[in-house]
C-alpha positions as a Markdown table, in Angstrom:
| # | Residue | x | y | z |
|---|---|---|---|---|
| 1 | Met | 9.9 | -16.7 | -22.7 |
| 2 | Asn | 6.8 | -19.6 | -23.6 |
| 3 | Ile | 4.1 | -19.2 | -20.3 |
| 4 | Lys | 2.3 | -22.1 | -19.8 |
| 5 | Tyr | -1.4 | -21.0 | -19.1 |
| 6 | Thr | -3.2 | -24.0 | -17.0 |
| 7 | Phe | -6.9 | -23.4 | -15.6 |
| 8 | Ser | -7.9 | -27.1 | -15.6 |
| 9 | Gly | -6.0 | -30.4 | -15.2 |
| 10 | His | -8.0 | -31.7 | -11.7 |
| 11 | Glu | -11.4 | -33.1 | -13.1 |
| 12 | Ser | -12.6 | -30.4 | -10.6 |
| 13 | Phe | -11.8 | -31.9 | -7.8 |
| 14 | Pro | -9.5 | -30.4 | -5.0 |
| 15 | Cys | -6.2 | -32.3 | -4.3 |
| 16 | Lys | -7.2 | -35.1 | -1.3 |
| 17 | Ser | -5.7 | -34.9 | 1.9 |
| 18 | Leu | -3.9 | -38.4 | 1.0 |
| 19 | Trp | -3.3 | -38.2 | -2.8 |
| 20 | Leu | 0.1 | -36.5 | -3.1 |
| 21 | Lys | 1.3 | -39.5 | -1.0 |
| 22 | Lys | -0.5 | -42.2 | -2.8 |
| 23 | Gly | 0.4 | -40.9 | -6.2 |
| 24 | Tyr | 4.3 | -40.4 | -5.0 |
| 25 | Asp | 4.0 | -44.0 | -3.9 |
| 26 | Phe | 2.3 | -45.2 | -7.6 |
| 27 | Val | 5.2 | -43.1 | -9.2 |
| 28 | Asn | 7.8 | -44.9 | -6.8 |
| 29 | His | 6.8 | -48.0 | -7.8 |
| 30 | Glu | 6.9 | -47.1 | -11.5 |
| 31 | Arg | 3.6 | -47.0 | -12.2 |
| 32 | Asn | 1.7 | -45.3 | -14.9 |
| 33 | Phe | -1.1 | -43.2 | -14.9 |
| 34 | Asn | -2.3 | -44.0 | -18.4 |
| 35 | Ala | -2.0 | -47.9 | -17.8 |
| 36 | Pro | -5.7 | -49.6 | -17.4 |
| 37 | Asp | -4.7 | -51.0 | -14.2 |
| 38 | Ala | -3.9 | -47.3 | -12.3 |
| 39 | Val | -7.5 | -47.0 | -11.1 |
| 40 | Ile | -7.3 | -50.2 | -9.5 |
| 41 | Asp | -3.9 | -49.4 | -7.9 |
| 42 | Leu | -5.0 | -46.2 | -6.6 |
| 43 | Gly | -8.1 | -47.5 | -5.7 |
| 44 | Val | -10.1 | -44.5 | -7.5 |
| 45 | Gly | -12.0 | -43.4 | -10.8 |
| 46 | Lys | -10.0 | -42.8 | -13.9 |
| 47 | Asn | -11.0 | -38.8 | -13.3 |
| 48 | Met | -9.4 | -39.1 | -10.0 |
| 49 | Val | -6.4 | -40.3 | -11.5 |
| 50 | Ser | -5.9 | -38.0 | -14.0 |
| 51 | Ser | -6.5 | -35.4 | -10.8 |
| 52 | Ile | -3.7 | -37.0 | -8.4 |
| 53 | Arg | -1.0 | -36.9 | -11.2 |
| 54 | Phe | -2.5 | -32.7 | -11.7 |
| 55 | Trp | -1.7 | -32.4 | -7.9 |
| 56 | Leu | 1.6 | -33.5 | -8.1 |
| 57 | Lys | 2.9 | -31.9 | -10.6 |
| 58 | Ser | 0.7 | -28.8 | -9.7 |
| 59 | Phe | 2.7 | -29.3 | -6.2 |
| 60 | Gly | 5.9 | -29.2 | -7.9 |
| 61 | Leu | 6.1 | -33.3 | -6.4 |
| 62 | Tyr | 6.6 | -34.8 | -10.3 |
| 63 | Asp | 7.4 | -33.7 | -13.5 |
| 64 | Gly | 5.5 | -35.9 | -15.6 |
| 65 | Glu | 8.3 | -38.5 | -15.2 |
| 66 | His | 10.2 | -38.1 | -12.6 |
| 67 | Leu | 9.8 | -37.2 | -8.7 |
| 68 | Ser | 11.2 | -34.1 | -7.6 |
| 69 | Glu | 13.8 | -33.9 | -4.2 |
| 70 | Leu | 10.5 | -32.4 | -2.7 |
| 71 | Ala | 8.3 | -35.4 | -3.4 |
| 72 | Asp | 11.3 | -37.8 | -1.6 |
| 73 | Tyr | 12.1 | -35.1 | 1.1 |
| 74 | Leu | 8.5 | -35.8 | 2.1 |
| 75 | Phe | 7.2 | -39.0 | 1.4 |
| 76 | Asp | 10.0 | -41.4 | 1.1 |
| 77 | Glu | 9.2 | -44.6 | 2.7 |
| 78 | Val | 12.4 | -44.5 | 5.2 |
| 79 | Ala | 13.3 | -41.3 | 5.3 |
| 80 | Gly | 10.1 | -38.9 | 4.5 |
| 81 | Arg | 9.6 | -36.1 | 6.8 |
| 82 | Asp | 6.0 | -35.9 | 6.7 |
| 83 | Lys | 4.3 | -39.0 | 5.0 |
| 84 | Tyr | 1.2 | -38.2 | 5.8 |
| 85 | Met | 1.1 | -34.0 | 5.6 |
| 86 | Glu | 0.3 | -33.9 | 9.6 |
| 87 | Asp | 3.0 | -30.9 | 10.2 |
| 88 | Leu | 1.0 | -27.6 | 9.0 |
| 89 | Ala | 4.5 | -26.1 | 8.0 |
| 90 | Thr | 4.2 | -29.2 | 4.9 |
| 91 | Leu | 0.9 | -27.6 | 4.5 |
| 92 | Trp | 2.6 | -24.4 | 3.8 |
| 93 | Leu | 5.8 | -25.1 | 1.6 |
| 94 | Leu | 2.7 | -27.4 | -0.3 |
| 95 | His | 1.0 | -23.7 | -0.7 |
| 96 | Phe | 4.1 | -21.7 | -1.8 |
| 97 | Thr | 5.1 | -24.9 | -4.3 |
| 98 | Ile | 1.6 | -24.9 | -5.7 |
| 99 | Val | 2.1 | -20.9 | -6.2 |
| 100 | Thr | 5.4 | -21.0 | -7.8 |
| 101 | Ser | 5.6 | -24.1 | -9.6 |
| 102 | Gly | 4.1 | -22.5 | -12.7 |
| 103 | Glu | 1.5 | -25.5 | -12.9 |
| 104 | Ala | -1.5 | -24.1 | -11.9 |
| 105 | Thr | -2.1 | -20.4 | -13.4 |
| 106 | Leu | -4.9 | -19.1 | -10.8 |
| 107 | Tyr | -2.8 | -20.6 | -7.8 |
| 108 | Asp | 0.0 | -18.2 | -9.0 |
| 109 | Trp | -2.3 | -15.1 | -10.1 |
| 110 | Leu | -4.5 | -15.3 | -7.3 |
| 111 | Phe | -2.1 | -15.1 | -4.4 |
| 112 | Lys | 0.7 | -13.0 | -5.8 |
| 113 | Gly | -1.6 | -10.9 | -7.8 |
| 114 | Leu | -5.3 | -10.4 | -6.9 |
| 115 | Gln | -4.4 | -10.4 | -3.4 |
| 116 | Lys | -1.8 | -7.4 | -3.9 |
| 117 | Glu | -4.6 | -5.2 | -5.3 |
| 118 | Arg | -7.7 | -6.6 | -2.6 |
| 119 | Lys | -7.9 | -8.9 | 0.5 |
| 120 | Glu | -11.3 | -10.0 | -0.1 |
| 121 | Phe | -12.7 | -10.7 | -3.4 |
| 122 | Asp | -15.6 | -12.7 | -4.6 |
| 123 | Arg | -16.0 | -15.3 | -7.5 |
| 124 | Ala | -17.2 | -12.6 | -10.2 |
| 125 | Gln | -13.3 | -10.1 | -8.8 |
| 126 | Val | -11.2 | -13.7 | -9.6 |
| 127 | Leu | -12.8 | -14.0 | -13.0 |
| 128 | Ser | -12.6 | -10.4 | -14.2 |
| 129 | Tyr | -8.9 | -10.6 | -13.3 |
| 130 | Val | -8.4 | -13.8 | -14.6 |
| 131 | Lys | -9.7 | -12.1 | -18.1 |
| 132 | Arg | -8.0 | -8.8 | -17.3 |
| 133 | Arg | -4.6 | -11.0 | -17.0 |
| 134 | Leu | -5.2 | -13.3 | -20.3 |
| 135 | Leu | -5.9 | -9.3 | -22.1 |
| 136 | Glu | -2.8 | -8.1 | -20.7 |
| 137 | Asp | -0.6 | -11.0 | -21.9 |
| 138 | Asn | -2.2 | -11.0 | -25.4 |
| 139 | Lys | -3.6 | -14.4 | -24.8 |
| 140 | Tyr | -7.2 | -13.5 | -24.3 |
| 141 | Ser | -8.2 | -16.9 | -27.0 |
| 142 | Leu | -7.1 | -19.1 | -23.9 |
| 143 | Phe | -9.9 | -17.3 | -21.7 |
| 144 | Asn | -13.3 | -20.1 | -21.7 |
| 145 | Glu | -15.3 | -18.9 | -18.6 |
| 146 | Asn | -16.6 | -22.3 | -17.5 |
| 147 | Thr | -13.1 | -23.7 | -17.3 |
| 148 | Val | -12.0 | -20.7 | -15.6 |
| 149 | Lys | -15.3 | -21.0 | -13.1 |
| 150 | Lys | -14.2 | -24.3 | -12.1 |
| 151 | Asp | -10.5 | -23.7 | -11.2 |
| 152 | Val | -11.8 | -21.0 | -8.6 |
| 153 | Gly | -14.3 | -23.7 | -7.2 |
| 154 | Val | -11.7 | -26.1 | -7.1 |
| 155 | Leu | -9.4 | -23.8 | -5.6 |
| 156 | Leu | -11.6 | -22.4 | -2.9 |
| 157 | Leu | -12.5 | -25.9 | -2.5 |
| 158 | Asn | -8.7 | -27.0 | -1.5 |
| 159 | Tyr | -8.3 | -24.1 | 0.6 |
| 160 | Ile | -11.9 | -22.9 | 2.4 |
| 161 | Ile | -13.5 | -24.8 | 4.8 |
| 162 | Pro | -17.1 | -25.5 | 4.1 |
| 163 | Gln | -20.1 | -23.8 | 5.4 |
| 164 | Lys | -22.2 | -26.0 | 4.7 |
| 165 | Ala | -20.9 | -29.8 | 4.1 |
| 166 | Ser | -22.9 | -32.7 | 3.0 |
| 167 | Ala | -20.3 | -35.1 | 3.7 |
| 168 | Asn | -17.1 | -35.8 | 5.5 |
| 169 | Glu | -15.6 | -36.0 | 1.9 |
| 170 | Asp | -16.1 | -32.5 | 1.9 |
| 171 | Tyr | -13.7 | -31.8 | 4.7 |
| 172 | Ser | -10.4 | -33.6 | 3.4 |
| 173 | Ser | -9.4 | -31.0 | 1.1 |
| 174 | Leu | -5.6 | -30.9 | 1.4 |
| 175 | Leu | -4.9 | -27.3 | 2.5 |
| 176 | Leu | -8.2 | -26.8 | 4.5 |
| 177 | Glu | -5.8 | -26.5 | 7.6 |
| 178 | Leu | -4.6 | -23.1 | 6.6 |
| 179 | Asp | -8.2 | -21.4 | 6.0 |
| 180 | Asp | -8.3 | -22.6 | 9.6 |
| 181 | Ala | -4.9 | -21.3 | 10.5 |
| 182 | Thr | -5.2 | -18.2 | 8.8 |
| 183 | Ser | -8.5 | -17.6 | 10.6 |
| 184 | Lys | -6.9 | -18.1 | 14.1 |
| 185 | His | -4.1 | -15.9 | 13.3 |
| 186 | Val | -5.4 | -12.8 | 11.2 |
């Protein structure tokens, strides 16, 4: 079995609240992420275009060619169940899919591996865990400390409400409500 290890592709951007719907509509209208006018069609910068594609794939909504049934279930203009992701259950479903999609290695390893070992951890412990897992899988040559550090930072931005936000933009990450929901129920 050929396991894919991915610690980049998000261009250091956490997934913003409306990016998945925006990306869904873009693909549904047969637009191409590699087209020069993708930045205009999506209304974001070039790196954000790549990031939107990454997040669509990581959340199991797009395979690089086709939208998934889950994408249609959530975002279809007529029958979509939660086009604007207002239901907390949708966020939990997306959390589940990013952990299990095989597209974002750190999410799988953190939520299905490291959290079994320890309930609390810091960035250095996550980095050590990734090193150890790659060594165990004989894939240590894939380890790049800076890349993994960026991936850890983006993962945290996706889930943890910022303590010292500098702009409203800092509160627009897709899964922030899960941090609020879990902290109220723990």
